[in-house]
Amino acid sequence: MAETTTVVQIADAAILGEKGAARVQRRRRWHASGRKGVVWRTLIAAIVSIVVVFPLYWMIVVAFSPRGEVFLPGLRLWPSTLTLENFAKVFERVPVVAWLGNSVVIGVFVTVLTVIVNLLAGYAFARLRFGGRNAVFILALATMMIPVQAIMVAQFKLVSGLGIYGTYWGVILPGAAAAFGIFLARQFFIGIPDEIIEAARIDGAGHLRIFVQVVLPLCKPLIAVLILLTLMGSWNDFAWPLIALKDNELFTLPIGLLYLKNQTSPDYNAIMALALISVLPMVLLFIFFQRYFVQGFARSGIK
Amino acid sequence: MTVLTTRDRSDASASPRPRAARRRARLRESLVGWGFAAPNLLLMSLFLFIPIVWAFILSLQETKGFGDPEWVGLDNYATLVSDPVFWQSLLNTVVFTVATVPLELAGGLGLAVLLNSVLPARGLFRTMIVLPMVISGVASGMIAVILFYESNGLVNKILQAIGVDTIAWQSAGTPAMISVIVVAIWLRLGFNMIIYLAGLQSISPELYEAARIDGASRWQQFRSVTVPLVGPSTFFLLIMNVIASFQVFDLIFVMTGGGPGNATSVLVTYAYRNGFQIREQGYGAAIGIVILLITLVFTFIQWKTSRTRDLAE
């Protein structure tokens, strides 16, 4: 956040140290903005937050409730008894571990592949001059607008023709044909000062070397954001894996969830248990890395 | 590639013919540029550009079961024009988009302004609101199915508790559409907020200071400083949200399957149904081409009419 440094702040910093100064400053702003306003705003923020998080709370409630309890008459917002039977049932009935493994393998491969090719292309579009650069860049951007469903029949035939239908690669390779990362990476690379790259050039470094040793270490937030977004996209992807996979054993978690729901009498408690298993890794990852998120977006020129 | 890019320092400075050397350097940079972009371009050509052309070819054919495809010219498109389910799906897609996008933008901006102000536990609130962004459409759809369950789902129980009639979320068209819209907004609000937060943080506080000195009220500050200055974010989000709404698939597939009747059928679910469930692949491909055209036309118009498109420049 761009904050103007005033004489008062400098004085604060000298006396209280940087953390103390920040605290004093926060308190001053707090008073300036009025207590009543703060109370109201906090109340609204709390209500919105609770409403937003509630469906996730409900997923947890249903996952740990005895079967069918949530559909009994009467308003009840928590389980009568906590039970693990739904999880036991899921593990017994469907190959959860295999599905989890498939999601991880596909997610990791798609992410590694996508991030590498996007970073390389982003660097080219930001930092290298070559004929047709702008036309190709706009073409690449335009692919972001293509919905899978617009071309899925053809993609399906292509993947079948290549002999990778029903395999990991049939999900991974089309999944890595993405342009969103090019755009983020290009915006980020444009922001790197020319002097840094020029200095490396004068020292005799080639572009690949500059890219790996000079540029990449400068863009950790970008890489973190790209990894998070790509991994989440792949982990949560549904339409394409639904088309490209046929063996029960090779399903990813979202397809597995659908499989569980399509059974003759769907057991919603078991479905929620599996839903919880499927969303937990991404929720934890996100909570762990969320600081990179806003930072990465803010510094990537999307603002 | 390393061999190509490693430039001999004496090459540029000591060469007797600097112009030739410069041309060679430019050629080299060009090659390196293409080399860097190549892996991505290769993947996109293979899995996006070829399928687009292929989809168009398929849309001119009719496939029946396992027989050879038959050329039918524009027949599939002619069928589309007289297919009521297609028009209903198109209308539903538009309704869904018009209902979700403005709310997502306004809600995202409102929350961003709220959570950018001085507030205790601001970080916690932000995390909570952004959290749905990481939940898969399928899992969200499943949670929604349980919440909106018609007989004794939680939403209806709450309505009953506050003395309102229960709503037929699954058997009536309009409520079914509303439930899908609500869940879509829930899923995307956090993303909108995060982008707007990044946008707000690039606005210099002095601008607000100046506005305050000029006697501008909070609302005037919001209208005259905040809204114009987050223009690029709005442009980016408008495109992203419209495209996401146009392509909403997993939520509808899981929550309603396009029903009841065709009340929540949208273009992408209809394309999927034709391509993979009824196996009218040529017809499915034709719907796909229509989706593609509409998307491209929208984006093009947006691009041309926007005054705040500097984000990609």
Coordinates of C-alpha atoms in Angstrom, one line a residue:
Chain A
M1 CA 0.0 0.0 0.0
A2 CA 1.4 3.3 -1.0
E3 CA 1.5 5.4 2.1
T4 CA 2.8 8.9 2.4
T5 CA 5.6 9.3 4.9
T6 CA 5.1 12.3 7.1
V7 CA 7.5 13.9 9.6
V8 CA 5.3 12.5 12.4
Q9 CA 5.7 9.0 11.1
I10 CA 9.4 9.3 10.8
A11 CA 9.5 10.5 14.4
D12 CA 7.3 7.7 15.5
A13 CA 9.5 5.2 13.7
A14 CA 12.6 6.7 15.4
I15 CA 11.1 6.4 18.9
L16 CA 9.0 3.3 18.7
G17 CA 10.7 1.2 16.0
E18 CA 9.0 0.2 12.8
K19 CA 6.4 -2.1 14.3
G20 CA 5.5 0.3 17.1
A21 CA 5.1 3.2 14.6
A22 CA 2.8 1.1 12.4
R23 CA 0.7 0.3 15.5
V24 CA 0.4 4.0 16.4
Q25 CA -0.4 4.9 12.9
R26 CA -3.1 2.3 12.8
R27 CA -4.6 3.6 16.0
R28 CA -4.6 7.2 14.6
R29 CA -6.4 6.1 11.5
W30 CA -8.8 4.1 13.6
H31 CA -9.7 7.3 15.6
A32 CA -9.9 9.4 12.4
S33 CA -12.4 7.1 10.8
G34 CA -14.7 7.1 13.8
R35 CA -15.6 4.4 16.2
K36 CA -19.3 4.1 15.1
G37 CA -18.3 3.5 11.5
V38 CA -15.9 0.8 12.6
V39 CA -18.6 -1.0 14.6
W40 CA -21.0 -0.9 11.7
R41 CA -18.5 -2.0 9.1
T42 CA -17.3 -4.9 11.4
L43 CA -20.9 -6.0 11.8
I44 CA -21.5 -6.1 8.1
A45 CA -18.2 -7.8 7.4
A46 CA -19.0 -10.4 10.0
I47 CA -22.4 -11.1 8.7
V48 CA -21.3 -11.4 5.1
S49 CA -18.4 -13.6 6.1
I50 CA -20.6 -16.0 8.1
V51 CA -23.1 -16.3 5.3
V52 CA -20.3 -17.0 2.8
V53 CA -18.6 -19.6 4.9
F54 CA -21.9 -21.3 6.0
P55 CA -22.2 -23.7 3.1
L56 CA -18.8 -25.0 3.9
Y57 CA -19.8 -25.4 7.6
W58 CA -22.8 -27.3 6.4
M59 CA -20.7 -29.7 4.3
I60 CA -18.8 -30.5 7.4
V61 CA -21.9 -31.0 9.5
V62 CA -23.5 -33.3 6.9
A63 CA -20.2 -35.3 6.6
F64 CA -20.1 -36.0 10.3
S65 CA -23.8 -36.5 10.9
P66 CA -25.5 -39.9 11.2
R67 CA -27.1 -40.9 7.8
G68 CA -30.2 -39.0 6.8
E69 CA -30.3 -36.9 9.9
V70 CA -30.1 -33.5 8.1
F71 CA -33.2 -34.4 6.2
L72 CA -35.3 -35.1 9.2
P73 CA -37.9 -32.4 10.0
G74 CA -37.0 -29.7 12.4
L75 CA -34.4 -27.0 12.2
R76 CA -31.1 -28.2 13.6
L77 CA -27.8 -26.6 12.8
W78 CA -25.4 -29.2 14.2
P79 CA -25.2 -33.0 14.3
S80 CA -26.8 -34.8 17.2
T81 CA -23.7 -37.1 17.4
L82 CA -20.4 -36.8 15.6
T83 CA -19.8 -39.9 13.5
L84 CA -17.0 -41.1 11.2
E85 CA -19.3 -43.8 9.6
N86 CA -19.7 -41.7 6.4
F87 CA -15.9 -41.6 5.8
A88 CA -15.7 -45.3 6.5
K89 CA -18.4 -46.0 4.0
V90 CA -16.8 -43.9 1.3
F91 CA -13.4 -45.6 1.7
E92 CA -15.2 -49.0 1.6
R93 CA -17.3 -48.3 -1.5
V94 CA -15.2 -46.3 -3.8
P95 CA -11.5 -46.1 -4.6
V96 CA -10.9 -42.8 -2.8
V97 CA -7.2 -43.3 -2.4
A98 CA -6.8 -43.9 -6.1
W99 CA -8.9 -40.9 -7.0
L100 CA -6.9 -38.7 -4.6
G101 CA -3.7 -40.0 -6.2
N102 CA -5.1 -39.3 -9.7
S103 CA -6.0 -35.8 -8.8
V104 CA -2.5 -35.2 -7.3
V105 CA -0.6 -36.7 -10.3
I106 CA -2.7 -34.9 -12.9
G107 CA -2.6 -31.6 -10.8
V108 CA 1.2 -31.7 -10.4
F109 CA 1.9 -32.6 -14.1
V110 CA -0.5 -30.0 -15.4
T111 CA 0.9 -27.4 -13.1
V112 CA 4.6 -28.0 -13.7
L113 CA 4.0 -28.1 -17.5
T114 CA 1.7 -25.1 -17.7
V115 CA 3.8 -22.9 -15.4
I116 CA 7.1 -23.6 -17.3
V117 CA 5.7 -23.0 -20.8
N118 CA 3.7 -20.0 -19.6
L119 CA 6.7 -18.4 -18.0
L120 CA 8.9 -19.0 -21.1
A121 CA 6.2 -17.6 -23.4
G122 CA 5.5 -14.6 -21.0
Y123 CA 9.2 -13.8 -21.1
A124 CA 9.3 -13.9 -24.9
F125 CA 6.3 -11.6 -25.2
A126 CA 7.5 -9.2 -22.6
R127 CA 11.2 -9.0 -23.3
L128 CA 12.1 -10.3 -26.7
R129 CA 11.5 -8.7 -30.0
F130 CA 10.5 -11.0 -32.8
G131 CA 8.4 -10.8 -35.9
G132 CA 4.7 -11.5 -35.4
R133 CA 5.0 -11.1 -31.6
N134 CA 2.0 -9.0 -31.1
A135 CA -0.2 -11.0 -33.4
V136 CA 0.7 -14.2 -31.7
F137 CA 0.2 -12.7 -28.3
I138 CA -3.3 -11.5 -29.1
L139 CA -4.0 -14.9 -30.6
A140 CA -2.8 -16.6 -27.4
L141 CA -5.0 -14.2 -25.3
A142 CA -8.0 -15.0 -27.5
T143 CA -7.7 -18.7 -26.6
M144 CA -8.7 -17.7 -23.1
M145 CA -12.2 -17.1 -24.4
I146 CA -12.6 -20.5 -25.9
P147 CA -14.9 -22.7 -23.7
V148 CA -14.0 -26.4 -23.6
Q149 CA -17.6 -27.1 -24.5
A150 CA -17.2 -25.3 -27.8
I151 CA -14.6 -27.6 -29.1
M152 CA -15.0 -30.7 -26.8
V153 CA -16.3 -33.0 -29.5
A154 CA -13.3 -32.3 -31.7
Q155 CA -10.9 -32.4 -28.7
F156 CA -12.3 -35.7 -27.8
K157 CA -11.7 -37.1 -31.3
L158 CA -8.2 -35.6 -31.3
V159 CA -7.3 -37.2 -28.0
S160 CA -8.8 -40.5 -29.2
G161 CA -6.8 -40.2 -32.4
L162 CA -3.6 -39.6 -30.5
G163 CA -4.3 -42.8 -28.5
I164 CA -4.3 -41.0 -25.1
Y165 CA -8.1 -41.2 -24.5
G166 CA -8.7 -42.6 -21.0
T167 CA -5.1 -42.0 -19.8
Y168 CA -3.5 -39.3 -17.6
W169 CA -1.9 -37.7 -20.7
G170 CA -5.3 -37.2 -22.2
V171 CA -6.2 -35.0 -19.3
I172 CA -2.8 -33.4 -18.7
L173 CA -1.8 -32.2 -22.2
P174 CA -5.0 -30.4 -23.2
G175 CA -5.0 -29.1 -19.6
A176 CA -1.6 -27.5 -20.1
A177 CA -2.6 -25.7 -23.3
A178 CA -3.5 -22.6 -21.4
A179 CA -2.9 -18.9 -22.0
F180 CA -3.9 -17.2 -18.7
G181 CA -0.5 -17.6 -17.3
I182 CA 1.2 -16.1 -20.3
F183 CA -0.8 -12.9 -19.7
L184 CA 0.1 -12.8 -16.0
A185 CA 3.7 -13.6 -16.6
R186 CA 4.1 -11.0 -19.4
Q187 CA 2.6 -8.2 -17.2
F188 CA 5.0 -9.2 -14.4
F189 CA 8.1 -9.4 -16.7
I190 CA 7.4 -6.0 -18.2
G191 CA 7.6 -4.5 -14.7
I192 CA 11.2 -5.7 -14.2
P193 CA 13.6 -2.8 -14.6
D194 CA 15.6 -2.8 -17.9
E195 CA 18.8 -2.1 -16.1
I196 CA 18.8 -5.5 -14.4
I197 CA 18.5 -7.3 -17.6
E198 CA 20.9 -5.0 -19.5
A199 CA 23.5 -5.5 -16.8
A200 CA 23.3 -9.3 -17.2
R201 CA 23.6 -8.9 -21.0
I202 CA 26.7 -6.8 -20.7
D203 CA 28.1 -9.6 -18.5
G204 CA 27.6 -11.9 -21.4
A205 CA 24.6 -13.8 -20.3
G206 CA 22.3 -15.3 -22.9
H207 CA 18.6 -15.0 -22.7
L208 CA 18.0 -18.5 -21.2
R209 CA 20.6 -17.7 -18.6
I210 CA 19.1 -14.3 -17.8
F211 CA 15.7 -15.9 -17.6
V212 CA 16.7 -18.7 -15.2
Q213 CA 19.3 -16.9 -13.1
V214 CA 18.2 -13.3 -13.1
V215 CA 14.5 -13.0 -13.9
L216 CA 13.0 -16.1 -12.2
P217 CA 14.5 -15.4 -8.7
L218 CA 12.8 -11.9 -8.9
C219 CA 9.3 -13.3 -9.5
K220 CA 8.6 -15.7 -6.7
P221 CA 5.2 -14.1 -6.1
L222 CA 4.3 -14.5 -9.7
I223 CA 5.4 -18.2 -9.7
A224 CA 3.4 -18.8 -6.5
V225 CA 0.3 -17.3 -8.0
L226 CA 0.7 -19.3 -11.2
I227 CA 1.2 -22.5 -9.3
L228 CA -1.8 -21.9 -7.1
L229 CA -4.1 -20.9 -9.9
T230 CA -3.1 -23.7 -12.2
L231 CA -3.2 -26.3 -9.5
M232 CA -6.6 -25.2 -8.3
G233 CA -7.9 -25.1 -11.9
S234 CA -6.7 -28.6 -12.6
W235 CA -7.8 -30.0 -9.2
N236 CA -11.3 -28.6 -9.6
D237 CA -11.6 -29.2 -13.3
F238 CA -14.7 -31.2 -14.3
A239 CA -15.8 -30.9 -17.9
W240 CA -12.7 -32.1 -19.5
P241 CA -11.8 -35.1 -17.2
L242 CA -15.5 -36.1 -17.5
I243 CA -15.0 -36.5 -21.2
A244 CA -11.4 -37.7 -21.3
L245 CA -11.6 -40.4 -18.6
K246 CA -13.5 -43.6 -18.7
D247 CA -12.1 -46.0 -16.1
N248 CA -13.5 -45.7 -12.6
E249 CA -10.0 -46.3 -11.2
L250 CA -8.6 -43.3 -13.1
F251 CA -11.2 -40.8 -12.0
T252 CA -10.2 -37.5 -10.4
L253 CA -12.1 -36.4 -7.2
P254 CA -14.7 -34.2 -8.9
I255 CA -15.6 -37.1 -11.3
G256 CA -15.7 -39.4 -8.4
L257 CA -18.1 -37.1 -6.5
L258 CA -20.4 -37.3 -9.5
Y259 CA -20.1 -41.0 -9.7
L260 CA -21.1 -41.3 -6.0
K261 CA -24.1 -39.0 -6.7
N262 CA -25.3 -41.0 -9.7
Q263 CA -25.8 -44.2 -7.7
T264 CA -29.4 -45.3 -7.4
S265 CA -30.1 -43.9 -3.9
P266 CA -27.4 -41.3 -3.4
D267 CA -26.1 -41.2 0.2
Y268 CA -25.6 -37.5 0.7
N269 CA -23.7 -37.9 4.0
A270 CA -21.1 -40.0 2.1
I271 CA -21.1 -37.5 -0.7
M272 CA -20.3 -34.7 1.7
A273 CA -17.6 -36.8 3.3
L274 CA -15.9 -37.2 -0.1
A275 CA -16.6 -33.5 -0.9
L276 CA -14.7 -32.6 2.3
I277 CA -11.8 -34.9 1.4
S278 CA -11.7 -33.3 -2.1
V279 CA -11.8 -29.7 -1.0
L280 CA -9.5 -29.9 2.1
P281 CA -6.1 -30.0 0.3
M282 CA -7.0 -26.8 -1.7
V283 CA -8.4 -25.0 1.3
L284 CA -5.2 -25.7 3.3
L285 CA -3.0 -24.7 0.4
F286 CA -4.9 -21.5 0.0
I287 CA -4.8 -20.6 3.7
F288 CA -1.1 -21.3 3.8
F289 CA -0.2 -19.2 0.7
Q290 CA -2.9 -16.6 0.6
R291 CA -0.5 -13.7 1.2
Y292 CA 1.1 -14.4 -2.2
F293 CA -2.3 -14.3 -3.8
V294 CA -3.2 -10.6 -3.4
Q295 CA 0.5 -9.7 -3.7
G296 CA 0.9 -11.6 -7.0
F297 CA -2.3 -10.1 -8.5
A298 CA -1.4 -6.6 -7.3
R299 CA 2.1 -6.8 -8.9
S300 CA 0.9 -8.5 -12.1
G301 CA -0.8 -5.4 -13.4
I302 CA -4.3 -6.8 -12.9
K303 CA -5.6 -3.9 -10.9
Chain B
M1 CA 19.0 -22.8 -27.2
T2 CA 21.9 -21.9 -24.9
V3 CA 24.3 -22.0 -27.9
L4 CA 22.0 -19.6 -29.8
T5 CA 21.7 -17.1 -27.0
T6 CA 25.1 -16.9 -25.6
R7 CA 26.4 -13.8 -27.2
D8 CA 30.1 -13.4 -27.7
R9 CA 30.9 -10.0 -26.4
S10 CA 33.6 -9.2 -28.9
D11 CA 31.0 -10.0 -31.6
A12 CA 29.0 -6.8 -31.3
S13 CA 31.7 -4.3 -30.4
A14 CA 34.7 -5.4 -32.4
S15 CA 33.0 -6.5 -35.6
P16 CA 34.3 -4.7 -38.7
R17 CA 30.7 -4.5 -40.1
P18 CA 28.5 -3.3 -37.3
R19 CA 25.3 -3.3 -39.4
A20 CA 25.7 -7.0 -40.4
A21 CA 26.3 -7.8 -36.7
R22 CA 23.3 -5.9 -35.6
R23 CA 21.2 -7.7 -38.2
R24 CA 22.6 -11.0 -36.9
A25 CA 21.8 -10.0 -33.4
R26 CA 18.3 -9.2 -34.3
L27 CA 17.8 -12.4 -36.1
R28 CA 19.1 -14.3 -33.1
E29 CA 16.8 -12.5 -30.7
S30 CA 13.9 -13.4 -33.1
L31 CA 14.9 -17.0 -33.0
V32 CA 15.2 -17.0 -29.3
G33 CA 11.8 -15.3 -28.9
W34 CA 10.1 -18.0 -31.0
G35 CA 12.0 -20.6 -29.1
F36 CA 10.8 -19.3 -25.8
A37 CA 7.2 -19.1 -27.0
A38 CA 7.3 -22.4 -28.9
P39 CA 6.4 -25.0 -26.2
N40 CA 3.3 -23.0 -25.3
L41 CA 2.3 -22.3 -28.9
L42 CA 2.8 -26.0 -29.8
L43 CA 0.4 -27.1 -27.0
M44 CA -2.2 -24.5 -27.9
S45 CA -2.0 -25.3 -31.6
L46 CA -2.5 -29.0 -31.0
F47 CA -5.2 -28.8 -28.4
L48 CA -7.0 -25.5 -29.2
F49 CA -6.4 -24.3 -32.7
I50 CA -6.7 -27.7 -34.5
P51 CA -9.8 -28.6 -32.5
I52 CA -11.5 -25.3 -33.5
V53 CA -11.0 -26.0 -37.2
W54 CA -12.0 -29.6 -36.6
A55 CA -15.1 -28.5 -34.7
F56 CA -16.1 -26.4 -37.6
I57 CA -15.7 -29.4 -40.0
L58 CA -17.6 -31.6 -37.6
S59 CA -20.4 -29.1 -37.5
L60 CA -20.9 -29.6 -41.2
Q61 CA -21.3 -33.4 -40.8
E62 CA -23.8 -35.8 -39.3
T63 CA -22.6 -38.8 -37.4
K64 CA -25.0 -41.6 -36.8
G65 CA -23.9 -44.2 -34.3
F66 CA -20.8 -45.9 -35.6
G67 CA -21.3 -45.2 -39.3
D68 CA -19.1 -42.9 -41.4
P69 CA -19.9 -39.2 -40.9
E70 CA -22.0 -37.8 -43.7
W71 CA -21.6 -34.3 -45.2
V72 CA -24.7 -32.2 -44.6
G73 CA -23.4 -28.7 -45.2
L74 CA -25.2 -26.2 -43.0
D75 CA -28.0 -28.5 -42.1
N76 CA -27.0 -28.6 -38.4
Y77 CA -27.2 -24.9 -38.2
A78 CA -30.6 -24.9 -39.9
T79 CA -31.8 -27.4 -37.3
L80 CA -30.5 -25.1 -34.6
V81 CA -32.6 -22.2 -35.8
S82 CA -35.8 -24.2 -35.5
D83 CA -34.8 -26.0 -32.3
P84 CA -36.8 -24.5 -29.4
V85 CA -34.4 -26.1 -26.8
F86 CA -31.5 -24.3 -28.4
W87 CA -33.3 -21.0 -28.1
Q88 CA -34.3 -21.7 -24.6
S89 CA -30.7 -22.6 -23.7
L90 CA -29.5 -19.4 -25.3
L91 CA -32.0 -17.4 -23.4
N92 CA -31.2 -19.1 -20.2
T93 CA -27.5 -18.4 -20.8
V94 CA -28.2 -14.7 -21.3
V95 CA -30.5 -14.6 -18.2
F96 CA -27.9 -16.4 -16.1
T97 CA -25.1 -14.0 -17.3
V98 CA -27.2 -10.8 -16.8
A99 CA -28.2 -11.9 -13.3
T100 CA -24.8 -13.0 -12.1
V101 CA -22.3 -10.5 -13.6
P102 CA -23.6 -7.1 -12.2
L103 CA -24.1 -8.6 -8.8
E104 CA -20.6 -10.1 -8.8
L105 CA -19.0 -6.8 -9.8
A106 CA -21.0 -4.7 -7.4
G107 CA -20.7 -7.1 -4.6
G108 CA -17.0 -7.6 -5.2
L109 CA -16.3 -3.8 -5.3
G110 CA -18.5 -3.2 -2.2
L111 CA -16.7 -5.9 -0.2
A112 CA -13.3 -4.7 -1.4
V113 CA -14.0 -1.2 -0.2
L114 CA -15.4 -2.5 3.1
L115 CA -12.4 -4.8 3.7
N116 CA -9.9 -2.2 2.6
S117 CA -11.0 0.2 5.3
V118 CA -9.9 0.2 8.9
L119 CA -11.4 -2.9 10.5
P120 CA -10.5 -5.3 13.2
A121 CA -9.8 -8.9 12.0
R122 CA -9.7 -7.7 8.5
G123 CA -7.5 -10.5 7.3
L124 CA -9.8 -13.1 8.7
F125 CA -12.9 -11.6 7.0
R126 CA -11.0 -11.5 3.7
T127 CA -9.9 -15.1 4.0
M128 CA -13.5 -16.2 4.8
I129 CA -15.0 -14.4 1.8
V130 CA -12.3 -15.5 -0.7
L131 CA -12.5 -19.2 0.5
P132 CA -15.3 -20.4 -1.9
M133 CA -13.0 -19.5 -4.8
V134 CA -10.9 -22.7 -4.1
I135 CA -13.9 -25.0 -3.9
S136 CA -14.6 -27.0 -7.0
G137 CA -17.8 -26.4 -9.0
V138 CA -18.8 -30.0 -8.4
A139 CA -18.3 -29.9 -4.6
S140 CA -20.2 -26.5 -4.5
G141 CA -23.0 -28.0 -6.6
M142 CA -23.2 -31.0 -4.2
I143 CA -23.4 -28.8 -1.2
A144 CA -26.0 -26.7 -2.9
V145 CA -28.1 -29.8 -3.8
I146 CA -28.3 -30.6 0.0
L147 CA -29.0 -27.0 1.0
F148 CA -31.7 -26.5 -1.6
Y149 CA -33.2 -29.9 -1.2
E150 CA -36.9 -29.5 -1.7
S151 CA -38.2 -31.7 1.1
N152 CA -36.5 -30.8 4.3
G153 CA -33.4 -29.1 2.9
L154 CA -31.9 -26.5 5.2
V155 CA -32.9 -23.5 3.1
N156 CA -36.6 -24.5 3.1
K157 CA -36.4 -25.4 6.8
I158 CA -35.1 -21.9 7.5
L159 CA -37.8 -20.3 5.3
Q160 CA -40.4 -22.3 7.3
A161 CA -38.9 -21.3 10.6
I162 CA -39.3 -17.6 9.7
G163 CA -42.8 -18.2 8.5
V164 CA -42.3 -18.1 4.7
D165 CA -43.7 -20.7 2.3
T166 CA -41.1 -23.3 1.2
I167 CA -39.9 -23.0 -2.4
A168 CA -39.8 -25.8 -5.0
W169 CA -36.1 -25.4 -5.8
Q170 CA -36.0 -28.6 -7.8
S171 CA -39.4 -29.0 -9.5
A172 CA -40.1 -25.4 -10.6
G173 CA -38.0 -23.6 -13.3
T174 CA -37.5 -20.2 -11.9
P175 CA -36.5 -21.2 -8.4
A176 CA -34.1 -23.8 -9.9
M177 CA -32.5 -21.0 -12.0
I178 CA -32.3 -18.7 -8.9
S179 CA -30.6 -21.4 -6.9
V180 CA -28.0 -21.9 -9.5
I181 CA -27.4 -18.1 -9.8
V182 CA -27.0 -17.8 -6.1
V183 CA -24.4 -20.5 -5.9
A184 CA -22.5 -19.1 -8.9
I185 CA -22.3 -15.7 -7.2
W186 CA -21.2 -17.3 -4.0
L187 CA -18.4 -19.1 -5.8
R188 CA -17.1 -16.0 -7.6
L189 CA -17.6 -13.1 -5.2
G190 CA -14.2 -13.7 -3.6
F191 CA -12.3 -13.5 -6.8
N192 CA -13.9 -10.2 -7.7
M193 CA -13.1 -8.9 -4.3
I194 CA -9.5 -9.9 -4.5
I195 CA -9.0 -8.2 -7.9
Y196 CA -10.7 -5.1 -6.7
L197 CA -8.6 -5.1 -3.5
A198 CA -5.5 -5.1 -5.6
G199 CA -7.0 -2.3 -7.6
L200 CA -7.9 -0.2 -4.6
Q201 CA -4.4 -0.6 -3.1
S202 CA -2.9 1.1 -6.1
I203 CA -5.0 4.3 -5.6
S204 CA -3.0 6.9 -3.8
P205 CA -4.5 8.0 -0.5
E206 CA -3.8 11.7 -1.4
L207 CA -6.6 11.6 -3.9
Y208 CA -9.1 10.9 -1.1
E209 CA -7.4 13.5 1.0
A210 CA -7.8 16.1 -1.8
A211 CA -11.5 15.0 -2.3
R212 CA -12.1 15.4 1.5
I213 CA -10.6 18.8 1.5
D214 CA -12.9 19.8 -1.4
G215 CA -15.8 18.7 0.8
A216 CA -16.7 15.5 -1.0
S217 CA -18.9 13.1 0.9
R218 CA -18.1 9.4 1.3
W219 CA -20.5 8.6 -1.5
Q220 CA -19.0 11.3 -3.8
Q221 CA -15.5 10.0 -3.0
F222 CA -16.6 6.5 -4.0
R223 CA -18.3 7.7 -7.2
S224 CA -15.7 10.2 -8.4
V225 CA -12.4 8.6 -7.1
T226 CA -12.8 4.9 -6.4
V227 CA -15.1 3.8 -9.3
P228 CA -13.1 5.5 -12.1
L229 CA -9.8 4.5 -10.7
V230 CA -10.7 0.8 -10.5
G231 CA -11.8 0.9 -14.2
P232 CA -9.1 -1.4 -15.4
S233 CA -10.1 -4.0 -12.8
T234 CA -13.7 -3.6 -13.8
F235 CA -12.9 -4.2 -17.4
F236 CA -10.8 -7.3 -16.6
L237 CA -13.5 -8.6 -14.3
L238 CA -16.3 -7.9 -16.7
I239 CA -14.7 -10.0 -19.3
M240 CA -13.7 -12.8 -16.9
N241 CA -17.2 -12.9 -15.3
V242 CA -19.1 -12.8 -18.5
I243 CA -17.0 -15.6 -20.0
A244 CA -17.3 -17.7 -16.8
S245 CA -21.1 -17.2 -16.8
F246 CA -21.3 -18.1 -20.4
Q247 CA -19.4 -21.3 -19.7
V248 CA -21.1 -22.3 -16.5
F249 CA -21.2 -26.0 -16.7
D250 CA -20.4 -28.0 -13.5
L251 CA -22.8 -26.2 -11.3
I252 CA -25.7 -26.7 -13.6
F253 CA -24.7 -30.3 -14.5
V254 CA -24.6 -31.3 -10.8
M255 CA -27.4 -29.2 -9.4
T256 CA -30.2 -29.5 -12.0
G257 CA -28.8 -31.3 -15.0
G258 CA -30.5 -28.6 -17.1
G259 CA -33.9 -29.3 -15.6
P260 CA -36.6 -29.2 -14.6
G261 CA -37.7 -29.5 -18.2
N262 CA -35.1 -27.4 -19.9
A263 CA -35.5 -24.5 -17.4
T264 CA -31.8 -24.4 -16.5
S265 CA -30.4 -25.8 -19.7
V266 CA -27.6 -23.5 -21.0
L267 CA -25.7 -23.6 -24.2
V268 CA -22.7 -25.5 -22.8
T269 CA -24.8 -28.2 -21.1
Y270 CA -26.9 -28.5 -24.3
A271 CA -23.8 -28.9 -26.4
Y272 CA -22.5 -31.6 -24.0
R273 CA -25.9 -33.4 -24.1
N274 CA -25.8 -33.5 -27.8
G275 CA -22.2 -34.3 -28.2
F276 CA -21.8 -37.0 -25.5
Q277 CA -25.2 -38.1 -24.2
I278 CA -27.4 -38.3 -27.3
R279 CA -24.3 -38.6 -29.5
E280 CA -25.3 -36.2 -32.2
Q281 CA -21.7 -35.1 -32.4
G282 CA -22.1 -32.9 -35.5
Y283 CA -25.0 -31.1 -33.9
G284 CA -23.1 -30.7 -30.6
A285 CA -20.1 -29.3 -32.6
A286 CA -22.4 -26.8 -34.3
I287 CA -23.7 -25.5 -30.9
G288 CA -20.0 -25.3 -29.9
I289 CA -19.3 -23.1 -32.9
V290 CA -22.2 -20.8 -31.9
I291 CA -20.9 -20.5 -28.4
L292 CA -17.4 -19.7 -29.7
L293 CA -18.8 -17.0 -32.1
I294 CA -20.9 -15.3 -29.4
T295 CA -18.0 -15.3 -27.0
L296 CA -15.6 -13.8 -29.5
V297 CA -18.1 -11.2 -30.6
F298 CA -18.8 -10.1 -27.0
T299 CA -15.1 -9.9 -26.2
F300 CA -14.4 -7.9 -29.4
I301 CA -17.2 -5.4 -28.6
Q302 CA -15.9 -5.0 -25.1
W303 CA -12.4 -4.5 -26.3
K304 CA -13.4 -1.9 -28.8
T305 CA -15.8 0.1 -26.6
S306 CA -13.7 0.1 -23.4
R307 CA -11.8 3.2 -22.6
T308 CA -9.9 1.4 -19.8
R309 CA -8.3 -1.4 -21.7
D310 CA -4.7 -0.4 -20.8
L311 CA -4.2 -3.5 -18.8
A312 CA -3.0 -5.6 -21.8
E313 CA -0.9 -2.8 -23.3

